[in-house]
Structure formats: structure tokens, C-alpha cells
PDB file of C-alpha atoms in Angstrom:
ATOM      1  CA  UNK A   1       7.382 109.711  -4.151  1.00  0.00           C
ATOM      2  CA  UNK A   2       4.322 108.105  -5.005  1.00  0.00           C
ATOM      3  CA  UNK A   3       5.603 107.028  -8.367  1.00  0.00           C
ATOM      4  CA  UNK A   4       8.320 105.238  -7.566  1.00  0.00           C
ATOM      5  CA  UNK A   5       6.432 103.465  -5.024  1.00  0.00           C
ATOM      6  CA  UNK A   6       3.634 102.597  -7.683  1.00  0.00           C
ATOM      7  CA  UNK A   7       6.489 101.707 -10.500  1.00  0.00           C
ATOM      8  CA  UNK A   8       8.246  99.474  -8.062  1.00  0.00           C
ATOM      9  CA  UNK A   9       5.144  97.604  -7.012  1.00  0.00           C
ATOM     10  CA  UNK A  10       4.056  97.413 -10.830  1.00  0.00           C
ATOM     11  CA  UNK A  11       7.894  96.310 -11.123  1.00  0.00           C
ATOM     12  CA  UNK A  12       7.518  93.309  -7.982  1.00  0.00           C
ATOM     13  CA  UNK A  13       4.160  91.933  -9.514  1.00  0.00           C
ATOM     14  CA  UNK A  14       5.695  91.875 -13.007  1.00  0.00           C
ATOM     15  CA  UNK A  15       8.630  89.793 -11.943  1.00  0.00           C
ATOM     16  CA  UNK A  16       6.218  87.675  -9.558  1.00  0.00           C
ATOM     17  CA  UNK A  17       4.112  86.264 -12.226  1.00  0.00           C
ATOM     18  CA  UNK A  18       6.125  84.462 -14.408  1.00  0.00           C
ATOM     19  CA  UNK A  19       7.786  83.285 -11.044  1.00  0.00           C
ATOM     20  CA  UNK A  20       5.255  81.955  -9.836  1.00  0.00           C
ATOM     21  CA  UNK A  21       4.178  80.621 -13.148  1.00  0.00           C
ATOM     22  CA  UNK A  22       7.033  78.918 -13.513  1.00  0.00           C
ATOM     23  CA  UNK A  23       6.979  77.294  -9.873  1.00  0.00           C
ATOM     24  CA  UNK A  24       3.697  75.870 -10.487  1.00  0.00           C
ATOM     25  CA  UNK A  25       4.212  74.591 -13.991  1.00  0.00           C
ATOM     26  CA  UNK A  26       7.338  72.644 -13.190  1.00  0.00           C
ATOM     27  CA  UNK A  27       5.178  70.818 -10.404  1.00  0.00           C
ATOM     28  CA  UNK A  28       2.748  69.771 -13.143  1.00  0.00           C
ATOM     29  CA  UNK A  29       5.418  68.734 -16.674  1.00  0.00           C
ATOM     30  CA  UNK A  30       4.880  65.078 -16.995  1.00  0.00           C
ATOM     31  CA  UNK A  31       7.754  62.638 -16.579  1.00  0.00           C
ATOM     32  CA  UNK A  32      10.488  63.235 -19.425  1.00  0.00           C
ATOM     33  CA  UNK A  33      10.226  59.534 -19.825  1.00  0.00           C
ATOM     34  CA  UNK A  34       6.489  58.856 -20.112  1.00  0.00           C
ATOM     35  CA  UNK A  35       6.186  62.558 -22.558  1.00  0.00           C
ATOM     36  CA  UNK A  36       9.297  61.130 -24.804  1.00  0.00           C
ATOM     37  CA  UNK A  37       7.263  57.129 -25.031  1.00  0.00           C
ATOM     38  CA  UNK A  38       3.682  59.517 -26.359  1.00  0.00           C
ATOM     39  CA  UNK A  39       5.531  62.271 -28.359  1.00  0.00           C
ATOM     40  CA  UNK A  40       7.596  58.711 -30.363  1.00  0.00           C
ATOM     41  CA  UNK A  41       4.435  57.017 -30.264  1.00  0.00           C
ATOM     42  CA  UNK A  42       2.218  60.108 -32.098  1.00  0.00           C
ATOM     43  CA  UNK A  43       5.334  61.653 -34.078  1.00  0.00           C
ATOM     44  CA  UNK A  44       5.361  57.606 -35.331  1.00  0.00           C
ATOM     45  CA  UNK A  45       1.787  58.241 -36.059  1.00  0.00           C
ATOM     46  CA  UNK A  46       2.341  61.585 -37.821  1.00  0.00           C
ATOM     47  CA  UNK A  47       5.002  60.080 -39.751  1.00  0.00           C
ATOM     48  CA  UNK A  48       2.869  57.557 -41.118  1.00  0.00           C
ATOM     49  CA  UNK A  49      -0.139  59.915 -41.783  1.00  0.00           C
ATOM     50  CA  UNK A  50       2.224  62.532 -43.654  1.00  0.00           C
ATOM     51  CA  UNK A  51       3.252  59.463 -45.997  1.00  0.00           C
ATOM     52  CA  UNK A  52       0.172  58.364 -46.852  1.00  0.00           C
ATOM     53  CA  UNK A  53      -1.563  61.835 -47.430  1.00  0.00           C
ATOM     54  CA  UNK A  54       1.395  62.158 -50.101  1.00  0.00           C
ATOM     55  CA  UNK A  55       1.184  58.830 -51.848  1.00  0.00           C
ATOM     56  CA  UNK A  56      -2.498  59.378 -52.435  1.00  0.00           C
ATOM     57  CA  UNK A  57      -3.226  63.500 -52.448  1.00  0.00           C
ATOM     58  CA  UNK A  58      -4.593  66.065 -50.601  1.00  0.00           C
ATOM     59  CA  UNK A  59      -8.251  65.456 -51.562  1.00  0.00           C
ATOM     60  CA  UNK A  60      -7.853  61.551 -51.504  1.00  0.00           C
ATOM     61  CA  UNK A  61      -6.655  61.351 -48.348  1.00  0.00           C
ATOM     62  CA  UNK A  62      -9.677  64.235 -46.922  1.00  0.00           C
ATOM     63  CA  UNK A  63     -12.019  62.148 -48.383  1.00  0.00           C
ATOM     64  CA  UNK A  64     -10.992  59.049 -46.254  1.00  0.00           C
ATOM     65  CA  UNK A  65     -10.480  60.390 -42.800  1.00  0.00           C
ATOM     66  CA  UNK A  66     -12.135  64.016 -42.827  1.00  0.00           C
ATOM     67  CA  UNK A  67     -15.607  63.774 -40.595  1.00  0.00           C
ATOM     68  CA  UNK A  68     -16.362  67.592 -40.457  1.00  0.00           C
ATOM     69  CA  UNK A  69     -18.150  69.243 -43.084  1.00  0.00           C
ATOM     70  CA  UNK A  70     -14.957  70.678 -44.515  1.00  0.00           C
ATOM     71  CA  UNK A  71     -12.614  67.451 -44.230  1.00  0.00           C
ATOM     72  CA  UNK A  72     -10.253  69.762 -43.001  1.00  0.00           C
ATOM     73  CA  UNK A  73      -9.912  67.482 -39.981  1.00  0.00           C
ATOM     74  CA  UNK A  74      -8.301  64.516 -41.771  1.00  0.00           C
ATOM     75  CA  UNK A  75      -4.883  65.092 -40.429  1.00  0.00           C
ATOM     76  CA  UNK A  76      -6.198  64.624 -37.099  1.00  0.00           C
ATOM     77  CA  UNK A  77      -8.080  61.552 -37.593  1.00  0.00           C
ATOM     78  CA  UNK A  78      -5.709  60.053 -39.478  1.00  0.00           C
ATOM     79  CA  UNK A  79      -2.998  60.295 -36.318  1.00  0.00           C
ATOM     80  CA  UNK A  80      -5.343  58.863 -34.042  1.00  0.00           C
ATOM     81  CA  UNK A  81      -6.384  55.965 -35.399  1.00  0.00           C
ATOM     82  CA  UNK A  82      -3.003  55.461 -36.129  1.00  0.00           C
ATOM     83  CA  UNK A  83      -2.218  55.483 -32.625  1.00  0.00           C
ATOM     84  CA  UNK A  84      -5.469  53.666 -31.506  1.00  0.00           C
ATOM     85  CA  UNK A  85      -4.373  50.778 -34.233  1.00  0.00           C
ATOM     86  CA  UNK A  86      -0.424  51.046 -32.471  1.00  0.00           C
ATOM     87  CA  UNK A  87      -1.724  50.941 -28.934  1.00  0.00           C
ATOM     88  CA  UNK A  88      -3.625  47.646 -29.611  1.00  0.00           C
ATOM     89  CA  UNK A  89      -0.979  46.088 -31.373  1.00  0.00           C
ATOM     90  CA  UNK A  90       0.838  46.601 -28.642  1.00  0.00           C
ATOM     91  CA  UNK A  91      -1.307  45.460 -26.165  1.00  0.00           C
ATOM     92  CA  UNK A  92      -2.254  41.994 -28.212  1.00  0.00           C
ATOM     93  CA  UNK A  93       1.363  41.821 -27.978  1.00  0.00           C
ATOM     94  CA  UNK A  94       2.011  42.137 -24.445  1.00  0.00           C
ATOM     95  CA  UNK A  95      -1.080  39.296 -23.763  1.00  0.00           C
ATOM     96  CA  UNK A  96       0.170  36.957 -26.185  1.00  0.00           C
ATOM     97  CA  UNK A  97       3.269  37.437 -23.847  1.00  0.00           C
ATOM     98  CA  UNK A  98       1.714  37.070 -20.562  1.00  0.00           C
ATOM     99  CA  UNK A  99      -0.464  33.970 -22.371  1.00  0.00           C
ATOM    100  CA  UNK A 100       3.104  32.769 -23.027  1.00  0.00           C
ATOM    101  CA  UNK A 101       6.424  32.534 -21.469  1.00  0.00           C
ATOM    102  CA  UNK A 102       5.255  34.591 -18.443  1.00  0.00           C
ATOM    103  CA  UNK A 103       1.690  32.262 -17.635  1.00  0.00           C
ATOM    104  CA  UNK A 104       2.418  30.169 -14.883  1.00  0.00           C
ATOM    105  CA  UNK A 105       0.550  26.548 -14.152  1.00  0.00           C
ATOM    106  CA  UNK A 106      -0.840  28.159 -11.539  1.00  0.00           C
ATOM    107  CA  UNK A 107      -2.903  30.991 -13.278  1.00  0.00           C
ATOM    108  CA  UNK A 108      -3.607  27.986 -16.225  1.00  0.00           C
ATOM    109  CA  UNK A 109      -5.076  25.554 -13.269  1.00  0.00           C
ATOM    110  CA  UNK A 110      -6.960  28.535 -11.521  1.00  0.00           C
ATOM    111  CA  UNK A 111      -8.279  29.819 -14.545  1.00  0.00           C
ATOM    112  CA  UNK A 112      -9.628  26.464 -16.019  1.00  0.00           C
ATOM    113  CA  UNK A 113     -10.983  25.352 -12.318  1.00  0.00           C
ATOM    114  CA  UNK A 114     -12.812  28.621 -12.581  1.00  0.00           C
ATOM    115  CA  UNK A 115     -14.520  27.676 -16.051  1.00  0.00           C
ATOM    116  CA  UNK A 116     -15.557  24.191 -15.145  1.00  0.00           C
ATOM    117  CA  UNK A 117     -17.064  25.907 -11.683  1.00  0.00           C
ATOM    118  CA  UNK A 118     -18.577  29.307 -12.534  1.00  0.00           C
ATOM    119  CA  UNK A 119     -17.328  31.797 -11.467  1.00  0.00           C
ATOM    120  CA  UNK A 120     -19.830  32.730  -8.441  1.00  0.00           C
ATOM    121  CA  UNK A 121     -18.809  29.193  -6.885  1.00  0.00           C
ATOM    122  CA  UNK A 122     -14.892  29.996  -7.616  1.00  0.00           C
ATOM    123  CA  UNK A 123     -15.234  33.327  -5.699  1.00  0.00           C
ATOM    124  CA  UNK A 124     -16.908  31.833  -2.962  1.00  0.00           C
ATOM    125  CA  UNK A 125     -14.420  29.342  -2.683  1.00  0.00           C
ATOM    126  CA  UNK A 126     -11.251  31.410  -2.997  1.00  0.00           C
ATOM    127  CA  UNK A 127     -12.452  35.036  -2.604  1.00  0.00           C
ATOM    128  CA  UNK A 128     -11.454  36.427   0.989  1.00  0.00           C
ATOM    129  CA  UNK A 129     -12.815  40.282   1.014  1.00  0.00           C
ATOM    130  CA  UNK A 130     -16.027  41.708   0.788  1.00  0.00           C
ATOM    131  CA  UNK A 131     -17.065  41.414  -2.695  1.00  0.00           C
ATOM    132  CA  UNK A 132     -14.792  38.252  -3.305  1.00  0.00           C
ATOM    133  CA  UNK A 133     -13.181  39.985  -6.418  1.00  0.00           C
ATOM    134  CA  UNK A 134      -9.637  38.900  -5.511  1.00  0.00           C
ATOM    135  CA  UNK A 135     -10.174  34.995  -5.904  1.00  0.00           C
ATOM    136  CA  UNK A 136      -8.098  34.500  -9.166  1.00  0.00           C
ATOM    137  CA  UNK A 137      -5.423  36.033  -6.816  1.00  0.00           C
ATOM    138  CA  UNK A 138      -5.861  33.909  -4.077  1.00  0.00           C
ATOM    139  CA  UNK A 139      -6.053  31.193  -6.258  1.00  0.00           C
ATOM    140  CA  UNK A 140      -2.858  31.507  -8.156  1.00  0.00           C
ATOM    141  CA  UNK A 141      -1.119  32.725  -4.693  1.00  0.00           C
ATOM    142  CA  UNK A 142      -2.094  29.382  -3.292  1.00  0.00           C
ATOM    143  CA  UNK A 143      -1.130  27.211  -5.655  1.00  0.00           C
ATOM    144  CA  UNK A 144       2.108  28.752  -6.514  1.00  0.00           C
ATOM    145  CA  UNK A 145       2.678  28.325  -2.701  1.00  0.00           C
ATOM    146  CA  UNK A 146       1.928  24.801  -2.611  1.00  0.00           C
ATOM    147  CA  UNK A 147       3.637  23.945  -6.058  1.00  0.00           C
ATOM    148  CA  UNK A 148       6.823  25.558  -4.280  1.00  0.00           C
ATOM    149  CA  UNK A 149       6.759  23.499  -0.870  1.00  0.00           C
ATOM    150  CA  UNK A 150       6.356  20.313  -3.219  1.00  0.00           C
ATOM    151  CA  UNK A 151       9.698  21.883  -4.957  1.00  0.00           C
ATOM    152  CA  UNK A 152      11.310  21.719  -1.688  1.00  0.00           C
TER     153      UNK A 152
END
């Protein structure tokens, strides 16, 4: 009797672990969206780094990215500044957007009346919470507010 009551405990904790493994890794996957936009973005990377490592050779392409004493870490380095030079493209891209289209003449008046003041005055004069860091804020808030009454 006391086998079957030490294979069917052996039995409940084998089929509890992966249960419970699974439970607590499915809390913790990142979104499918956010995991897709980073695998595209280093596969991208990968893509490029597999390319070049076959235009120029196996030892070539060590030679320029390997750091460690073998080179054997090329690969590696090679995707990552790849996706360090993609990630600021990106980013320049998205300001020169925001500089554009997207800048209102409020931000442009707040952010030149902030130049020709300092910036110590400008918070002082705007800034509403303890440290004063939200006076660009209050700034543009106010001025969009006022450019939309004269609107009305």
C-alpha cells in the first residue's frame, strides 16, 4: 500500500510542475505585438549581418566586429550595432516628425520664450509643482488654450 501511495504522489508532483510552470510563464510572455516589432527589428539586423559576413568572408568580417580574443563574437556585434544604428534612425525620424507637421506654434513660442529667458526664469514663471519641471507643459497648455478662445 505504501507504493502506490508514494507512486501516486511522485505521479501528482510530476504533473504539477509543468502546470504550474506553465501558469506562471504565460503571466510573464511579452505582448505578441511588441515580441513580433523586436524579433522584425533584430531578424532585419541578422539579415543584414549574414549578408555582409558573406560578401566579405569569414575572417574579414571577424576582424571588423570580433572584440574577444577569439573574434568569435562578431556575429553578435555585428547585430547590435545594426540595431543600435536602426533604432536611431528611427528615432531622428520620429523628431524630424514631431519638429514638423506635428510642432504646434505653441511649443515653437514656448520653446523660443524659454531661450531668450533661461530656463530658471521660464520655470519660475510657468512651472506649478515642486521642482517646476512641468513648465514647457504649462506653457504650451496655455497658449494652445488662449490661441483656441481667439479661434472662437
Amino acid at each position: 500500500m505504501k507504493k502506490w501511495f508514494v507512486a501516486a504522489a511522485a505521479l501528482v508532483v510530476v504533473l504539477a510542475i509543468p502546470a504550474a510552470y506553465a501558469t506562471a510563464s504565460s503571466n510573464q510572455k511579452p505582448k505578441p505585438a511588441t515580441a513580433a516589432q523586436a524579433q522584425n527589428a533584430e531578424k532585419n539586423a541578422a539579415t543584414k549581418c549574414k549578408a555582409e559576413r558573406q560578401s566579405m568572408g569569414v575572417e574579414a568580417f571577424q576582424k571588423k566586429y570580433g572584440t574577444n580574443h577569439n573574434l568569435r563574437n562578431a556575429f553578435g556585434k555585428c547585430v547590435s550595432s545594426k540595431s543600435k544604428d536602426n533604432k536611431d534612425e528611427k528615432d531622428e525620424k520620429d523628431e524630424d516628425d514631431d519638429k514638423g507637421e506635428k510642432s504646434s506654434g505653441a511649443a515653437k513660442a514656448c520653446k523660443a520664450e524659454r531661450d531668450s529667458m533661461g530656463v530658471e526664469v521660464f520655470a519660475k514663471k510657468y512651472g506649478t509643482n515642486h521642482n517646476l519641471k512641468n513648465a514647457f507643459g504649462k506653457c504650451v497648455s496655455g497658449k494652445s488654450k488662449s490661441k483656441d478662445k481667439d479661434d472662437d
